[in-house]
Amino acid sequence: MDKWQPGASLDTLRRRAAMLSCIREFFKQRSVLEVDVPVMGKSTVTDLNIDSIVTSVVSELGYLQTSPEYFMKRLLASGSGDIYFMGKAFRDGEIGVKHNPEFTMLEWYRCGWDDHQLMSEVAELIRLLLGGEKDIAIDVSKLSYSDCFFERLGFDPHSADLEALQLLAATLASDSWIDETRANCLDLIFSSQVEPYLSEGITIIYDYPECQAALAQISPNRAGQNVSRRFEAFVNGVEIANGYLELIDAGEQTVRLERDRKARERLKKPAVVVDQKFLAALHSGVPACAGVAIGLDRLLMGAIGVDSIDQVLAFSWLRC
Amino acid sequence: MANYSTNEFRSGLKVMLDGDPCSILENEFVKPGKGQAFSRVKLRNLKTSRVLDKTFKSGESLEGADVMDQDMQYLYTDGDFWYFMEPDTFEQHQATESAVADALPWLSEQDVCMVTLYNGSPLSVMPPNHVEIEIIETDPGLRGDTAQGGSKPAKLVTGAVVKVPLFLDQGDVIKVDTRTGEYQGRVK
């Protein structure tokens, strides 16, 4: 009964090692510096839907980092220039066929770039990693959030009434969605009505709804609607990457962090103290940049064509 | 009954949904990168056998259903109810026609069936996977035609109609797989 053996085959582990060295070569050629920031910090993100794993060091509270973002932005503010991190990130409660509480993340920042320039680089790297040693053609499509939403559902997500979204979410899911937030209703509708119909290959979706901005800048789209300059990449319909035209305005960032912290309080989620060192770095000045994070385990799943994250990890949480 | 939260949903767990007992078939954890986690759940309504898809927010809970499966021996019917007995305690349970409906075409006295009890009463009855039943009506058998293909309908004493090879006759006892309704062989 006790599974002591690894979940990934030896071939898969070799493919993983090849993937990591391919990424290092990719960034070396482009003069992007690898940085090894802490995976354990004294503060953490306030994101409403991301829970940190708490630990302690000599009776002082520590948090396993859910992404290297804050440390990396502190380096950017110190004049590091283009940087990438490849290592572990941790999220509490995320266990499933496509989730493991500890996972491998690749995150990088490009100074002076906008989100669309970074999307091209993301597509290039993902294509390279999916192809492995073979030079196979992999389709890349790029669509705005509102276009792919409209195509499947026939209405515009940015201008839709909250009540209409709640009603649709309740019909698709269960009655308890009738009083959900706009962001959650859109996520539910998107993941059940749009994601499953994304084409094979790489799909990049950009200009997410304003209410899902996280750490992205907000600006008007061509139709004059406020959207967040956030994008996601999907491989065969599975979410792989999340990127932003980074918010660098310290004042706006402070407002958002405080709003998240209060929302956590309201929902009786574990309290998180706002990371003051991160805010101090923003005040000192983070250069204009675009950044993105890729879940490498899921990318490997797409590259070798398996459905479960357990098959690409030496030891998933179930086997630890 | 206890309440079960989405992270405790496992295949086979019996829960109440909209007043009906259901069995969980699948539970998929879904979480958009920055969004709220939810559970995409497939359930079978144990009263109607219909399969439902529901999406719950992570942390939502459902009340457990007082449902259990028990092997019982089928005794007899009085036309209104079908009577089953627990082999250990000899306790008898009466099942309604709707509870036995799926099992009825295969049901012979003394067969051991799996009875699903809901709040102590039979909700559904599963016949044994393999049963041996006598043919009551079929076209006359073609002697010697044992090797070639071809089949004919045969009515069984319990009421089911199954396809059987041509050589079989009225009065023969055959073995049938109740899950597929397929003929398995002749019982000597």
XYZ file of C-alpha atoms in Angstrom:
508
model
C 0.000 0.000 0.000
C 2.774 2.426 0.883
C 3.938 4.019 -2.317
C 7.655 4.583 -1.880
C 8.400 4.672 -5.604
C 8.501 7.939 -7.578
C 5.470 9.054 -9.570
C 7.544 10.162 -12.576
C 9.304 7.610 -14.757
C 13.061 7.862 -15.198
C 12.463 9.112 -18.746
C 10.262 11.894 -17.410
C 12.901 12.883 -14.847
C 15.462 13.068 -17.658
C 13.066 15.219 -19.683
C 12.612 17.479 -16.642
C 16.374 17.888 -16.243
C 16.701 18.665 -19.958
C 13.917 21.248 -19.635
C 15.670 23.038 -16.776
C 18.985 23.199 -18.612
C 17.253 24.352 -21.807
C 15.667 27.233 -19.848
C 19.025 28.238 -18.350
C 20.570 28.243 -21.828
C 17.650 30.281 -23.220
C 18.152 33.051 -20.667
C 21.937 32.928 -20.789
C 21.792 33.678 -24.506
C 19.522 36.625 -23.777
C 21.608 37.955 -20.888
C 18.866 37.516 -18.312
C 20.440 36.929 -14.904
C 19.414 33.942 -12.776
C 18.620 34.968 -9.202
C 18.136 32.611 -6.304
C 15.780 34.454 -3.961
C 14.481 32.954 -0.680
C 11.637 30.440 -0.723
C 11.026 31.277 2.938
C 10.289 34.846 3.978
C 9.083 36.778 7.007
C 6.023 38.055 5.143
C 3.920 36.888 2.262
C 1.243 37.837 -0.266
C -2.163 39.182 0.747
C -3.929 37.594 -2.293
C -7.417 36.600 -1.274
C -7.240 33.220 -2.997
C -3.662 32.222 -2.293
C -2.841 30.732 1.092
C 0.723 30.517 2.333
C 2.196 27.622 4.266
C 3.311 28.942 7.639
C 6.466 27.787 9.363
C 8.656 29.138 12.132
C 12.319 29.878 12.700
C 13.444 30.233 16.317
C 9.881 31.152 17.293
C 9.680 33.795 14.566
C 6.930 33.305 11.968
C 8.026 32.345 8.456
C 6.087 31.844 5.231
C 6.969 29.556 2.343
C 6.742 31.896 -0.642
C 3.842 31.467 -3.037
C 5.946 33.106 -5.748
C 9.313 34.916 -5.858
C 7.615 38.129 -7.002
C 8.200 40.453 -4.033
C 11.861 39.497 -3.617
C 12.426 39.866 -7.348
C 10.839 43.313 -7.412
C 13.161 44.319 -4.578
C 16.061 43.270 -6.803
C 14.602 45.170 -9.774
C 14.359 48.282 -7.579
C 18.038 47.762 -6.710
C 19.004 47.975 -10.375
C 19.369 44.260 -11.191
C 18.077 44.616 -14.761
C 16.435 41.571 -16.427
C 16.265 38.618 -14.013
C 14.753 35.144 -13.736
C 14.114 32.713 -10.899
C 13.638 28.981 -11.277
C 12.766 27.123 -8.116
C 10.075 26.007 -5.715
C 6.909 27.865 -4.777
C 4.367 26.699 -2.210
C 0.601 27.092 -1.841
C -1.478 25.675 0.951
C -4.548 23.578 0.194
C -3.819 23.114 -3.489
C -3.951 19.385 -4.019
C -5.476 17.778 -7.076
C -4.817 16.187 -10.417
C -3.185 19.414 -11.648
C -2.046 20.822 -8.284
C 0.673 19.988 -5.807
C 1.271 22.226 -2.742
C 4.971 22.441 -3.691
C 5.694 23.107 -7.345
C 8.423 24.405 -9.648
C 8.020 27.933 -10.925
C 9.912 29.896 -13.531
C 9.438 33.642 -13.170
C 11.147 36.421 -15.107
C 11.079 40.174 -15.613
C 11.947 42.229 -18.684
C 12.748 45.877 -18.029
C 11.303 48.376 -20.475
C 9.098 45.744 -22.156
C 5.320 45.778 -22.328
C 3.020 42.765 -21.882
C 2.766 42.046 -25.627
C 6.525 41.889 -26.079
C 6.711 39.463 -23.170
C 3.881 37.318 -24.604
C 5.998 36.733 -27.699
C 8.925 35.590 -25.595
C 6.663 33.343 -23.487
C 5.289 31.707 -26.640
C 8.803 31.215 -27.977
C 10.052 29.561 -24.794
C 6.986 27.335 -24.329
C 7.193 26.228 -27.936
C 10.852 25.382 -27.487
C 10.159 23.378 -24.316
C 7.158 21.510 -25.747
C 9.126 20.518 -28.813
C 11.997 18.983 -26.867
C 14.697 17.843 -29.277
C 12.235 17.602 -32.152
C 11.490 20.620 -34.280
C 7.727 20.157 -34.437
C 5.176 22.755 -35.429
C 3.086 23.924 -32.470
C 0.266 26.369 -33.092
C 0.243 29.612 -31.134
C -2.943 31.645 -30.965
C -3.369 34.964 -29.229
C -6.776 36.319 -28.262
C -8.185 38.953 -25.962
C -10.210 37.755 -22.968
C -13.320 39.481 -24.250
C -13.010 37.971 -27.744
C -12.736 34.364 -26.593
C -15.433 34.956 -23.969
C -17.801 36.498 -26.524
C -17.142 33.726 -29.028
C -18.372 31.057 -26.601
C -21.005 32.957 -24.615
C -22.261 35.675 -26.915
C -21.902 38.586 -24.535
C -19.160 40.925 -23.414
C -17.603 40.028 -20.026
C -16.450 43.560 -19.190
C -19.804 45.286 -19.579
C -22.054 42.422 -18.350
C -24.206 43.075 -15.255
C -23.049 41.408 -12.053
C -26.546 39.940 -11.572
C -26.492 38.306 -14.994
C -23.083 36.779 -14.256
C -24.261 35.501 -10.877
C -27.351 33.950 -12.414
C -25.305 32.213 -15.096
C -22.764 30.988 -12.525
C -25.561 29.605 -10.329
C -27.071 27.801 -13.304
C -23.733 26.324 -14.322
C -22.552 25.406 -10.820
C -24.875 25.425 -7.824
C -27.189 27.862 -6.039
C -24.493 29.136 -3.688
C -22.949 31.193 -6.495
C -25.861 33.619 -6.613
C -24.107 36.123 -4.311
C -20.527 35.621 -5.535
C -18.174 38.410 -6.568
C -17.731 39.437 -10.172
C -14.187 38.000 -10.266
C -15.295 34.593 -8.973
C -18.306 34.362 -11.286
C -16.138 35.222 -14.287
C -13.571 32.597 -13.257
C -16.245 29.939 -12.964
C -17.843 30.792 -16.301
C -14.485 31.077 -18.030
C -13.137 27.795 -16.687
C -16.249 25.797 -17.548
C -17.327 27.469 -20.801
C -14.169 28.797 -22.433
C -11.114 26.865 -21.233
C -12.324 23.405 -22.309
C -12.783 24.707 -25.852
C -9.377 26.341 -26.277
C -7.512 24.877 -29.216
C -4.649 22.405 -28.948
C -1.212 23.990 -28.763
C -0.418 27.285 -27.101
C -3.125 29.897 -26.478
C -2.321 33.285 -24.994
C -5.206 35.297 -23.594
C -4.677 38.955 -22.686
C -6.530 41.958 -21.261
C -8.183 40.252 -18.290
C -11.142 41.906 -16.524
C -10.356 44.924 -14.382
C -11.534 43.079 -11.243
C -8.840 40.407 -11.797
C -5.875 42.753 -12.068
C -3.825 41.371 -9.153
C -0.433 43.092 -9.711
C -1.071 44.272 -13.269
C -1.597 47.794 -14.531
C -5.100 48.812 -15.531
C -5.666 50.692 -18.775
C -8.435 51.145 -21.363
C -8.693 48.642 -24.243
C -9.604 49.550 -27.821
C -13.281 49.705 -26.890
C -12.452 52.161 -24.118
C -13.189 49.663 -21.308
C -10.817 49.428 -18.382
C -9.009 46.081 -18.468
C -6.047 44.714 -16.581
C -2.830 44.322 -18.539
C -2.612 40.712 -17.465
C -2.234 37.645 -19.682
C -2.289 33.909 -19.272
C -0.850 31.156 -21.429
C -2.614 27.816 -21.875
C -1.176 24.606 -23.278
C -3.855 22.278 -24.640
C -6.407 24.164 -22.538
C -4.455 23.938 -19.273
C -3.378 27.164 -17.540
C 0.428 27.334 -17.607
C 1.514 30.951 -17.177
C 0.345 34.267 -15.764
C 1.965 37.583 -16.666
C 1.559 41.326 -16.166
C 2.535 44.679 -17.366
C 3.708 45.262 -13.822
C 2.072 47.771 -11.552
C 4.918 50.008 -10.340
C 2.866 52.778 -8.735
C 3.523 52.439 -4.990
C 0.371 54.341 -4.020
C -1.953 52.162 -6.121
C -0.139 49.024 -4.919
C -0.647 50.036 -1.278
C -4.375 50.508 -1.897
C -4.688 47.060 -3.509
C -2.740 45.250 -0.777
C -4.828 46.931 1.909
C -8.054 46.017 0.060
C -6.938 42.359 -0.108
C -5.979 42.335 3.544
C -9.413 43.667 4.556
C -11.177 41.151 2.309
C -9.220 38.341 3.992
C -10.343 39.693 7.353
C -13.983 39.815 6.218
C -13.845 36.198 5.001
C -12.093 35.133 8.234
C -9.044 33.901 6.336
C -5.664 33.770 8.098
C -4.467 37.349 8.640
C -1.444 38.481 6.633
C 0.678 41.533 7.378
C 1.403 43.693 4.338
C 5.033 43.304 3.229
C 6.538 46.725 4.043
C 9.918 45.966 2.450
C 8.156 45.269 -0.836
C 6.274 48.561 -0.597
C 9.482 50.417 0.329
C 11.113 49.017 -2.839
C 8.178 50.269 -4.923
C 8.469 53.695 -3.307
C 12.168 53.780 -4.119
C 11.263 52.901 -7.727
C 10.825 49.648 -9.647
C 11.638 50.214 -13.352
C 8.841 49.876 -15.905
C 8.748 46.170 -16.731
C 6.700 43.156 -17.684
C 6.881 39.885 -15.739
C 5.527 36.373 -15.997
C 5.495 33.098 -14.066
C 5.240 29.632 -15.618
C 4.304 26.426 -13.807
C 6.982 24.079 -15.084
C 5.363 20.875 -13.803
C 2.250 21.520 -15.857
C 4.332 22.469 -18.860
C 6.121 19.137 -18.567
C 2.717 17.419 -18.380
C 1.841 19.061 -21.695
C 5.224 18.202 -23.215
C 4.975 14.478 -22.514
C 1.188 14.240 -22.721
C 0.128 13.074 -19.240
C -2.930 14.187 -17.258
C -1.720 14.062 -13.686
C 0.922 16.187 -11.966
C 1.921 13.112 -9.947
C 3.367 11.660 -13.169
C 5.871 14.482 -13.638
C 7.104 14.882 -10.045
C 9.632 12.590 -8.400
C 7.452 12.594 -5.294
C 4.159 14.476 -5.201
C 2.665 15.331 -1.806
C 0.704 12.054 -1.871
C 4.010 10.161 -1.921
C 5.944 12.311 0.552
C -25.349 12.764 10.001
C -21.965 14.445 9.725
C -21.289 17.213 7.239
C -18.599 16.709 4.630
C -16.527 19.572 3.216
C -15.433 19.610 -0.450
C -11.925 18.477 0.491
C -13.432 15.314 2.019
C -15.453 14.453 -1.097
C -14.280 11.051 -2.237
C -15.643 8.671 -4.778
C -18.252 6.514 -3.020
C -19.158 9.074 -0.331
C -22.940 9.329 0.152
C -24.323 12.837 0.608
C -27.655 14.658 0.538
C -28.279 17.028 -2.373
C -31.596 18.870 -2.765
C -33.236 16.364 -0.433
C -32.090 13.248 -2.278
C -29.329 10.816 -1.350
C -26.464 10.863 -3.848
C -23.231 8.990 -4.292
C -20.123 10.948 -5.293
C -18.512 9.563 -8.435
C -15.723 12.091 -9.056
C -14.346 15.221 -7.430
C -11.985 17.442 -9.401
C -10.099 20.268 -7.643
C -10.119 23.336 -9.892
C -8.279 26.561 -9.171
C -7.546 29.392 -11.545
C -4.098 30.815 -10.715
C -5.376 33.924 -8.982
C -8.974 32.859 -8.485
C -11.047 31.058 -5.931
C -10.746 27.289 -5.707
C -13.723 25.110 -6.465
C -14.702 21.479 -6.771
C -16.255 20.053 -9.899
C -18.250 17.073 -8.668
C -20.084 14.270 -10.446
C -22.802 12.649 -8.341
C -25.336 9.897 -8.905
C -28.792 10.519 -7.498
C -29.492 7.183 -5.808
C -33.259 7.542 -6.205
C -33.344 8.304 -9.910
C -29.890 6.930 -10.908
C -29.374 10.166 -12.811
C -25.811 11.530 -12.928
C -25.464 15.213 -11.990
C -22.640 17.720 -12.442
C -22.300 20.327 -9.709
C -19.604 22.863 -8.934
C -19.084 23.790 -5.301
C -16.909 26.494 -3.829
C -13.994 25.081 -1.883
C -14.996 24.681 1.740
C -18.721 24.290 1.061
C -20.196 21.235 2.705
C -22.988 18.729 2.208
C -24.795 16.652 4.791
C -23.898 12.971 4.764
C -26.667 10.601 3.666
C -27.687 7.673 5.841
C -27.059 5.192 3.062
C -25.440 1.796 3.334
C -25.028 -1.223 1.109
C -25.797 -4.637 2.570
C -25.904 -8.156 1.127
C -29.343 -9.691 1.652
C -31.136 -12.794 0.519
C -34.276 -12.371 -1.567
C -37.133 -14.349 0.020
C -40.426 -13.789 -1.816
C -42.950 -11.235 -3.003
C -46.571 -10.804 -2.008
C -47.245 -8.727 -5.083
C -47.041 -5.403 -3.224
C -43.599 -5.744 -1.644
C -40.463 -7.765 -2.167
C -38.949 -9.233 0.994
C -35.212 -9.452 1.730
C -33.407 -10.900 4.749
C -30.101 -9.995 6.354
C -28.172 -13.284 6.549
C -26.611 -12.569 9.967
C -29.540 -11.183 11.920
C -32.430 -12.709 9.906
C -33.929 -9.234 9.994
C -36.369 -8.754 7.114
C -36.824 -5.664 4.939
C -39.632 -4.928 2.510
C -38.735 -3.210 -0.734
C -41.147 -1.324 -2.968
C -41.572 -2.035 -6.651
C -39.554 1.061 -7.595
C -36.658 -0.093 -5.395
C -36.514 -3.533 -7.033
C -37.390 -2.377 -10.559
C -33.867 -2.731 -11.989
C -33.310 -6.114 -10.363
C -36.738 -7.586 -11.102
C -36.022 -9.248 -14.470
C -33.218 -11.264 -12.818
C -34.599 -11.916 -9.369
C -34.923 -15.526 -8.179
C -35.782 -16.565 -4.656
C -32.760 -17.168 -2.395
C -30.417 -15.096 -4.559
C -28.116 -12.853 -2.535
C -28.501 -9.256 -3.725
C -26.910 -5.986 -2.695
C -29.572 -3.855 -1.080
C -28.932 -0.130 -0.625
C -30.632 1.084 2.546
C -31.558 4.750 2.914
C -32.694 5.746 6.404
C -33.096 2.023 7.032
C -35.382 1.246 4.070
C -34.388 -0.388 0.774
C -33.740 2.302 -1.834
C -32.426 0.072 -4.595
C -31.521 -3.555 -5.174
C -28.662 -4.874 -7.278
C -28.979 -8.488 -8.448
C -25.928 -10.780 -8.257
C -23.504 -10.194 -11.160
C -24.158 -13.701 -12.441
C -27.452 -15.566 -12.141
C -28.653 -18.990 -13.287
C -32.183 -18.970 -14.676
C -34.421 -21.395 -16.586
C -35.631 -20.654 -20.119
C -39.408 -20.625 -20.192
C -40.004 -19.796 -23.837
C -37.902 -19.946 -27.007
C -37.979 -21.373 -30.535
C -37.239 -25.118 -30.592
C -33.548 -25.936 -30.351
C -31.604 -26.996 -33.424
C -29.741 -30.106 -32.356
C -26.136 -30.299 -33.386
C -26.001 -26.574 -34.114
C -23.540 -25.908 -31.335
C -20.618 -24.530 -33.250
C -22.052 -21.958 -35.610
C -22.960 -18.426 -34.668
C -26.458 -17.090 -34.698
C -28.773 -16.446 -31.816
C -32.440 -16.224 -30.909
C -34.397 -14.530 -28.141
C -35.263 -16.592 -25.072
C -37.656 -15.600 -22.303
C -36.531 -16.515 -18.809
C -38.666 -17.597 -15.905
C -37.919 -14.277 -14.148
C -39.207 -12.272 -17.125
C -35.975 -11.142 -18.791
C -35.413 -11.797 -22.483
C -31.843 -12.610 -23.527
C -30.175 -13.657 -26.746
C -29.065 -17.278 -26.635
C -27.382 -19.677 -29.101
C -29.695 -21.647 -31.404
C -29.184 -25.055 -29.775
C -30.824 -24.129 -26.461
C -34.325 -25.278 -25.578
C -37.156 -24.486 -23.244
C -36.317 -25.891 -19.799
C -32.550 -25.330 -20.140
C -30.922 -23.381 -17.328
C -28.493 -20.688 -18.439
C -25.998 -18.396 -16.780
C -26.420 -14.644 -17.484
C -24.329 -11.597 -16.615
C -26.898 -9.189 -15.149
C -24.710 -6.126 -15.754
C -24.753 -6.593 -19.520
C -27.736 -8.919 -19.930
C -25.501 -11.291 -21.909
C -25.701 -15.050 -22.080
C -22.663 -16.681 -20.460
C -23.249 -20.402 -20.876
C -25.524 -23.359 -20.274
C -25.714 -24.849 -16.797
C -25.538 -28.637 -16.955
